[in-house]
Short mmCIF file of C-alpha atoms in Angstrom, two decimals:
data_model
loop_
_atom_site.label_atom_id
_atom_site.label_comp_id
_atom_site.label_asym_id
_atom_site.label_seq_id
_atom_site.Cartn_x
_atom_site.Cartn_y
_atom_site.Cartn_z
CA UNK A 1 0.02 -0.11 -0.02
CA UNK A 2 1.26 3.41 -0.80
CA UNK A 3 2.20 5.61 2.12
CA UNK A 4 1.57 8.87 0.19
CA UNK A 5 -1.46 11.00 0.99
CA UNK A 6 -4.21 10.45 -1.53
CA UNK A 7 -6.95 12.97 -2.16
CA UNK A 8 -10.00 11.79 -4.06
CA UNK A 9 -12.44 13.73 -6.09
CA UNK A 10 -15.98 12.42 -5.61
CA UNK A 11 -18.79 13.00 -8.02
CA UNK A 12 -22.29 12.11 -6.71
CA UNK A 13 -23.34 12.76 -3.15
CA UNK A 14 -26.46 10.55 -2.73
CA UNK A 15 -27.21 8.22 0.01
CA UNK A 16 -23.96 6.16 -0.75
CA UNK A 17 -21.67 8.88 -1.98
CA UNK A 18 -21.89 11.21 0.86
CA UNK A 19 -21.44 8.45 3.37
CA UNK A 20 -18.32 7.27 1.48
CA UNK A 21 -16.97 10.91 1.56
CA UNK A 22 -17.57 11.01 5.23
CA UNK A 23 -15.70 7.76 5.86
CA UNK A 24 -12.78 8.88 3.68
CA UNK A 25 -12.54 12.12 5.62
CA UNK A 26 -12.68 10.20 8.97
CA UNK A 27 -9.67 8.06 7.84
CA UNK A 28 -7.55 11.09 6.98
CA UNK A 29 -8.05 11.10 3.21
CA UNK A 30 -9.03 14.41 1.75
CA UNK A 31 -12.00 14.64 -0.64
CA UNK A 32 -13.05 17.20 -3.19
CA UNK A 33 -16.76 16.69 -3.66
CA UNK A 34 -19.27 17.69 -6.29
CA UNK A 35 -22.93 17.13 -6.79
CA UNK A 36 -25.40 19.00 -9.13
CA UNK A 37 -27.48 19.80 -5.83
CA UNK A 38 -26.26 22.56 -3.65
CA UNK A 39 -27.55 21.00 -0.45
CA UNK A 40 -25.52 17.82 -1.12
CA UNK A 41 -22.46 19.88 -1.73
CA UNK A 42 -23.10 21.73 1.59
CA UNK A 43 -23.55 18.40 3.46
CA UNK A 44 -20.06 17.29 2.09
CA UNK A 45 -18.57 20.52 3.38
CA UNK A 46 -20.04 19.89 6.82
CA UNK A 47 -18.03 16.57 7.04
CA UNK A 48 -14.87 18.30 6.13
CA UNK A 49 -14.64 17.79 2.35
CA UNK A 50 -13.73 20.60 0.00
CA UNK A 51 -16.96 21.42 -1.87
CA UNK A 52 -16.90 22.70 -5.50
CA UNK A 53 -19.65 23.70 -7.90
CA UNK A 54 -18.48 22.14 -11.12
CA UNK A 55 -16.51 19.20 -12.54
CA UNK A 56 -13.84 21.58 -13.94
CA UNK A 57 -13.36 22.98 -10.35
CA UNK A 58 -13.13 19.46 -8.98
CA UNK A 59 -10.34 18.54 -11.42
CA UNK A 60 -8.37 21.72 -10.68
CA UNK A 61 -8.55 21.19 -7.03
CA UNK A 62 -6.82 17.88 -7.29
CA UNK A 63 -3.05 17.43 -7.70
CA UNK A 64 -1.98 15.10 -10.60
CA UNK A 65 -2.17 12.08 -10.83
CA UNK A 66 -5.88 12.61 -9.93
CA UNK A 67 -8.31 10.02 -8.73
CA UNK A 68 -11.98 10.85 -9.57
CA UNK A 69 -14.65 8.56 -8.12
CA UNK A 70 -18.08 8.46 -9.61
CA UNK A 71 -21.05 7.53 -7.55
CA UNK A 72 -23.85 8.22 -10.10
CA UNK A 73 -26.55 6.02 -11.67
CA UNK A 74 -25.21 3.59 -14.30
CA UNK A 75 -27.16 5.42 -16.91
CA UNK A 76 -25.42 8.71 -16.22
CA UNK A 77 -21.75 7.53 -16.31
CA UNK A 78 -21.10 8.14 -20.05
CA UNK A 79 -22.58 11.72 -19.79
CA UNK A 80 -20.30 12.47 -16.84
CA UNK A 81 -17.34 11.05 -18.62
CA UNK A 82 -18.10 13.21 -21.78
CA UNK A 83 -17.70 16.28 -19.55
CA UNK A 84 -14.87 14.90 -17.31
CA UNK A 85 -12.43 13.51 -19.88
CA UNK A 86 -11.45 16.81 -21.51
CA UNK A 87 -10.41 18.10 -18.00
CA UNK A 88 -8.24 15.05 -17.16
CA UNK A 89 -4.74 14.17 -18.37
CA UNK A 90 -2.44 11.10 -18.76
CA UNK A 91 -1.93 9.31 -15.48
CA UNK A 92 -5.27 10.30 -13.88
CA UNK A 93 -7.76 7.57 -13.03
CA UNK A 94 -11.52 7.44 -13.00
CA UNK A 95 -13.24 5.06 -10.61
CA UNK A 96 -16.86 3.98 -11.18
CA UNK A 97 -18.35 2.91 -7.92
CA UNK A 98 -21.93 2.54 -9.16
CA UNK A 99 -23.74 -0.58 -10.41
CA UNK A 100 -22.62 -0.38 -14.00
CA UNK A 101 -22.73 -3.29 -16.35
CA UNK A 102 -19.32 -4.87 -16.69
CA UNK A 103 -19.78 -4.86 -20.53
CA UNK A 104 -19.99 -1.09 -20.34
CA UNK A 105 -16.76 -1.10 -18.24
CA UNK A 106 -14.84 -2.72 -20.96
CA UNK A 107 -15.91 -0.04 -23.43
CA UNK A 108 -15.21 2.83 -21.07
CA UNK A 109 -11.75 1.52 -20.08
CA UNK A 110 -10.76 1.29 -23.68
CA UNK A 111 -12.01 4.87 -24.20
CA UNK A 112 -10.06 6.19 -21.34
CA UNK A 113 -6.99 4.28 -21.99
CA UNK A 114 -6.63 5.73 -25.45
CA UNK A 115 -6.37 9.10 -23.59
CA UNK A 116 -3.73 7.69 -21.11
CA UNK A 117 -6.33 7.76 -18.38
CA UNK A 118 -6.94 4.85 -16.07
CA UNK A 119 -10.36 3.34 -15.25
CA UNK A 120 -11.39 1.21 -12.38
CA UNK A 121 -14.72 -0.54 -11.90
CA UNK A 122 -15.55 -0.90 -8.28
CA UNK A 123 -18.57 -2.84 -7.03
CA UNK A 124 -19.67 -1.45 -3.62
CA UNK A 125 -21.74 -3.35 -1.14
CA UNK A 126 -22.73 -2.06 2.30
CA UNK A 127 -25.79 0.17 1.68
CA UNK A 128 -26.67 2.97 3.92
CA UNK A 129 -24.87 1.24 6.84
CA UNK A 130 -21.53 1.37 5.14
CA UNK A 131 -20.27 4.77 6.66
CA UNK A 132 -20.09 2.93 10.10
CA UNK A 133 -19.64 -0.68 8.94
CA UNK A 134 -17.45 -0.13 6.03
CA UNK A 135 -18.05 -1.19 2.38
CA UNK A 136 -17.09 -4.43 0.75
CA UNK A 137 -15.33 -3.38 -2.57
CA UNK A 138 -14.85 -5.65 -5.61
CA UNK A 139 -12.39 -4.00 -7.94
CA UNK A 140 -11.41 -4.32 -11.51
CA UNK A 141 -8.78 -2.49 -13.55
CA UNK A 142 -5.00 -2.12 -14.02
CA UNK A 143 -2.79 -3.22 -11.08
CA UNK A 144 -0.80 0.11 -11.15
CA UNK A 145 -3.94 2.03 -10.59
CA UNK A 146 -5.02 -0.30 -7.83
CA UNK A 147 -1.80 0.14 -6.01
CA UNK A 148 -2.00 3.93 -6.02
CA UNK A 149 -5.66 4.20 -5.06
CA UNK A 150 -5.41 1.35 -2.37
CA UNK A 151 -5.33 3.69 0.65
CA UNK A 152 -8.87 4.71 -0.36
CA UNK A 153 -9.97 1.19 -0.85
CA UNK A 154 -8.57 0.26 2.67
CA UNK A 155 -10.13 3.19 4.28
CA UNK A 156 -13.65 2.35 2.87
CA UNK A 157 -13.43 -1.25 3.61
CA UNK A 158 -14.68 -2.79 6.94
CA UNK A 159 -11.30 -4.25 8.02
CA UNK A 160 -10.38 -7.68 9.18
CA UNK A 161 -12.43 -7.53 12.38
CA UNK A 162 -15.60 -7.53 10.47
CA UNK A 163 -15.64 -11.38 10.52
CA UNK A 164 -13.80 -14.03 12.14
CA UNK A 165 -10.71 -15.20 10.21
CA UNK A 166 -11.23 -18.36 8.24
CA UNK A 167 -9.47 -21.39 10.00
CA UNK A 168 -6.14 -21.91 8.53
CA UNK A 169 -5.47 -18.30 7.47
CA UNK A 170 -2.62 -16.73 9.20
CA UNK A 171 -0.07 -14.04 9.09
CA UNK A 172 -0.79 -10.50 7.84
CA UNK A 173 -4.44 -10.48 6.58
CA UNK A 174 -4.73 -10.23 2.82
CA UNK A 175 -6.92 -7.54 1.25
CA UNK A 176 -9.87 -9.78 0.92
CA UNK A 177 -9.92 -10.34 4.54
CA UNK A 178 -9.88 -6.47 4.94
CA UNK A 179 -12.92 -6.30 2.71
CA UNK A 180 -11.60 -5.27 -0.55
CA UNK A 181 -10.16 -7.23 -3.50
CA UNK A 182 -8.54 -6.52 -6.82
CA UNK A 183 -10.51 -9.12 -8.66
CA UNK A 184 -8.83 -8.71 -12.07
CA UNK A 185 -8.69 -6.46 -15.20
CA UNK A 186 -11.37 -4.03 -16.26
CA UNK A 187 -14.84 -5.30 -15.87
CA UNK A 188 -13.97 -7.96 -13.22
CA UNK A 189 -14.99 -5.79 -10.26
CA UNK A 190 -18.49 -5.25 -11.58
CA UNK A 191 -18.79 -8.75 -12.87
CA UNK A 192 -18.22 -9.99 -9.20
CA UNK A 193 -20.73 -7.37 -7.83
CA UNK A 194 -23.17 -8.36 -10.52
CA UNK A 195 -23.20 -11.96 -9.39
CA UNK A 196 -23.21 -10.82 -5.83
CA UNK A 197 -26.44 -9.01 -6.40
CA UNK A 198 -27.92 -11.99 -8.22
CA UNK A 199 -27.31 -13.98 -5.25
CA UNK A 200 -28.74 -11.27 -2.97
CA UNK A 201 -32.05 -11.53 -4.89
CA UNK A 202 -32.28 -15.25 -4.25
CA UNK A 203 -31.40 -14.97 -0.60
CA UNK A 204 -33.98 -12.18 -0.11
CA UNK A 205 -36.66 -14.31 -1.95
CA UNK A 206 -35.80 -17.32 0.30
CA UNK A 207 -36.33 -15.38 3.46
CA UNK A 208 -39.50 -13.77 2.10
CA UNK A 209 -41.11 -16.98 1.05
CA UNK A 210 -40.19 -18.78 4.22
CA UNK A 211 -41.71 -16.06 6.36
CA UNK A 212 -44.73 -16.05 4.20
CA UNK A 213 -45.27 -19.65 4.91
CA UNK A 214 -44.94 -18.97 8.71
CA UNK A 215 -47.43 -16.13 8.29
CA UNK A 216 -50.16 -18.43 6.83
CA UNK A 217 -49.64 -21.25 9.32
CA UNK A 218 -52.92 -20.45 11.12
CA UNK A 219 -54.98 -21.17 7.90
CA UNK A 220 -56.71 -24.03 9.78
CA UNK A 221 -58.26 -21.45 12.25
CA UNK A 222 -59.93 -19.61 9.31
CA UNK A 223 -63.35 -20.50 8.05
CA UNK A 224 -63.20 -22.39 4.83
CA UNK A 225 -66.28 -22.20 2.77
CA UNK A 226 -66.37 -25.12 0.30
CA UNK A 227 -66.94 -24.54 -3.40
CA UNK A 228 -66.09 -26.07 -6.67
CA UNK A 229 -63.30 -23.72 -7.48
CA UNK A 230 -61.01 -24.09 -4.50
CA UNK A 231 -59.02 -27.05 -3.36
CA UNK A 232 -60.04 -27.63 0.32
CA UNK A 233 -57.69 -27.70 3.16
CA UNK A 234 -58.01 -31.39 3.95
CA UNK A 235 -56.41 -31.35 7.48
CA UNK A 236 -57.03 -27.92 8.96
CA UNK A 237 -55.93 -29.11 12.37
CA UNK A 238 -52.33 -29.30 10.99
CA UNK A 239 -52.33 -25.50 10.41
CA UNK A 240 -53.36 -23.79 13.76
CA UNK A 241 -50.30 -21.98 14.68
CA UNK A 242 -50.44 -18.24 15.38
CA UNK A 243 -46.74 -17.54 15.05
CA UNK A 244 -44.94 -14.41 16.25
CA UNK A 245 -42.74 -13.53 13.19
CA UNK A 246 -40.78 -10.74 14.82
CA UNK A 247 -39.83 -13.11 17.64
CA UNK A 248 -38.96 -15.99 15.18
CA UNK A 249 -36.65 -13.56 13.28
CA UNK A 250 -34.84 -12.72 16.51
CA UNK A 251 -34.54 -16.36 17.30
CA UNK A 252 -33.04 -17.37 14.03
CA UNK A 253 -30.47 -14.52 14.38
CA UNK A 254 -28.86 -16.54 17.22
CA UNK A 255 -27.03 -19.83 16.46
CA UNK A 256 -28.82 -20.87 13.25
CA UNK A 257 -27.13 -21.70 10.01
CA UNK A 258 -29.28 -19.15 8.31
CA UNK A 259 -28.21 -16.25 10.49
CA UNK A 260 -26.93 -13.33 8.39
CA UNK A 261 -26.79 -9.47 8.36
CA UNK A 262 -29.82 -9.62 6.05
CA UNK A 263 -31.66 -11.52 8.69
CA UNK A 264 -30.71 -8.88 11.11
CA UNK A 265 -32.23 -6.32 9.01
CA UNK A 266 -35.30 -8.38 8.48
CA UNK A 267 -35.71 -8.73 12.30
CA UNK A 268 -35.42 -4.90 12.53
CA UNK A 269 -38.16 -4.32 10.10
CA UNK A 270 -40.51 -6.90 11.53
CA UNK A 271 -40.00 -5.50 15.04
CA UNK A 272 -40.89 -2.13 13.83
CA UNK A 273 -44.14 -3.31 12.17
CA UNK A 274 -44.88 -6.95 11.78
CA UNK A 275 -47.65 -6.30 9.24
CA UNK A 276 -45.24 -4.27 7.06
CA UNK A 277 -48.01 -1.83 6.23
CA UNK A 278 -45.52 0.83 5.06
CA UNK A 279 -44.65 -1.36 2.08
CA UNK A 280 -46.71 -2.08 -1.02
CA UNK A 281 -44.74 -5.11 -2.03
CA UNK A 282 -43.41 -3.76 -5.23
CA UNK A 283 -39.89 -4.94 -5.51
CA UNK A 284 -37.59 -3.27 -8.07
CA UNK A 285 -34.39 -4.58 -9.64
CA UNK A 286 -31.53 -2.30 -10.88
CA UNK A 287 -30.18 -4.78 -13.65
CA UNK A 288 -27.70 -6.92 -11.91
CA UNK A 289 -29.98 -9.93 -11.59
CA UNK A 290 -30.75 -9.76 -15.24
CA UNK A 291 -27.11 -9.50 -16.21
CA UNK A 292 -26.18 -12.36 -13.98
CA UNK A 293 -28.73 -14.66 -15.73
CA UNK A 294 -27.37 -13.55 -19.12
CA UNK A 295 -23.94 -14.53 -17.98
CA UNK A 296 -25.28 -17.84 -16.82
CA UNK A 297 -26.91 -18.45 -20.21
CA UNK A 298 -23.68 -17.50 -22.07
CA UNK A 299 -21.73 -19.80 -19.82
CA UNK A 300 -24.19 -22.59 -19.92
CA UNK A 301 -24.48 -22.53 -16.14
CA UNK A 302 -27.72 -23.45 -14.35
CA UNK A 303 -29.01 -20.67 -12.21
CA UNK A 304 -32.59 -21.66 -11.52
CA UNK A 305 -32.79 -20.07 -8.06
CA UNK A 306 -31.48 -16.72 -9.30
CA UNK A 307 -33.86 -16.76 -12.19
CA UNK A 308 -36.90 -17.54 -9.90
CA UNK A 309 -35.93 -14.66 -7.70
CA UNK A 310 -35.71 -12.19 -10.55
CA UNK A 311 -39.02 -13.28 -12.07
CA UNK A 312 -40.64 -13.02 -8.67
CA UNK A 313 -39.64 -9.32 -8.65
CA UNK A 314 -41.17 -8.78 -12.04
CA UNK A 315 -44.39 -10.47 -10.68
CA UNK A 316 -44.40 -8.10 -7.60
CA UNK A 317 -44.88 -5.16 -9.97
CA UNK A 318 -48.06 -6.50 -11.48
CA UNK A 319 -46.33 -7.79 -14.68
CA UNK A 320 -47.98 -11.13 -14.22
CA UNK A 321 -51.40 -9.75 -14.15
CA UNK A 322 -52.23 -10.32 -17.86
CA UNK A 323 -50.93 -13.88 -17.72
CA UNK A 324 -53.01 -14.55 -14.62
CA UNK A 325 -56.09 -13.09 -16.35
CA UNK A 326 -55.52 -15.26 -19.47
CA UNK A 327 -55.33 -18.41 -17.36
CA UNK A 328 -58.50 -17.49 -15.58
CA UNK A 329 -60.08 -16.90 -19.02
CA UNK A 330 -58.88 -20.26 -20.23
CA UNK A 331 -60.24 -22.06 -17.22
CA UNK A 332 -63.71 -20.25 -17.94
CA UNK A 333 -63.40 -21.32 -21.59
CA UNK A 334 -62.78 -24.96 -21.22
CA UNK A 335 -64.62 -25.72 -18.01
CA UNK A 336 -66.93 -22.87 -17.29
CA UNK A 337 -65.11 -22.22 -14.04
CA UNK A 338 -66.16 -18.93 -12.43
CA UNK A 339 -63.47 -16.71 -11.23
CA UNK A 340 -63.32 -16.26 -7.34
CA UNK A 341 -62.57 -12.79 -5.95
CA UNK A 342 -61.18 -11.82 -2.62
CA UNK A 343 -58.92 -14.80 -2.07
CA UNK A 344 -55.83 -14.45 -0.10
#
């Protein structure tokens, strides 16, 4: 790791970017911060960063070789680069810390390389808690750029104490044990983050489906009106459990094989409101699950759980409604089945 002082220009001060600037400042690295919103720039100034009101001013405030870190939506990266590249020079490096598609990283790295400018793609995981907990960083790009920027990666990462050391590992902890890893050349960082998020979709779906089974375990206590359109519950006495979901989430956090930080957060939400009335149930996806499945298809690798989790998100947005209506129409057409309403 370099011992020289590293200043970082930061573009994008949203819920992730501002927290990352704060953490860098707390670890003794100076930040020059820019966002199109004045209130975001003011917030960065309050945590000790140098706030500027333009990309040009940001570049001028940094000593070469410059490090400029982007925390902007993936769709905005190219537009920012169009403005930024003329301001930069050989030896500078752009870091994309958003959720860009790794295919775009390959194109962008080639574009910047032609100008003598480095490019690093960094998948960032840690969410809004990263300021205190640190961020797991999955990094792609040239080794020389990684070496120069490593102090920033180390400052942002959680550190070795975030998890017990794996049995058999000894000596000085490697960077992966600190919570950051140079995964390979351009694109490798966002490729690893892409698959990470695909897995995240499936883990979330598994928790959600399991808790939903628990929630309906009292079906036998509910009145069942027999009709020709509904399969009856044959043994209602098997489903007469009124289960305390917040308590079960707390229980599972302690000593079970499915314990995780995600379960910790689930327990927090259920304790705040076990009925989850604040949420409509519409689950968005930002692209990584789709890209992971495309990679699995290209590689010929089965990814059935990841696919099911992604399609469940599509269904949550009402995108299955027409298909469901058509199935109902077909049942009516071939069997005269009347559609029931109000079923849970």
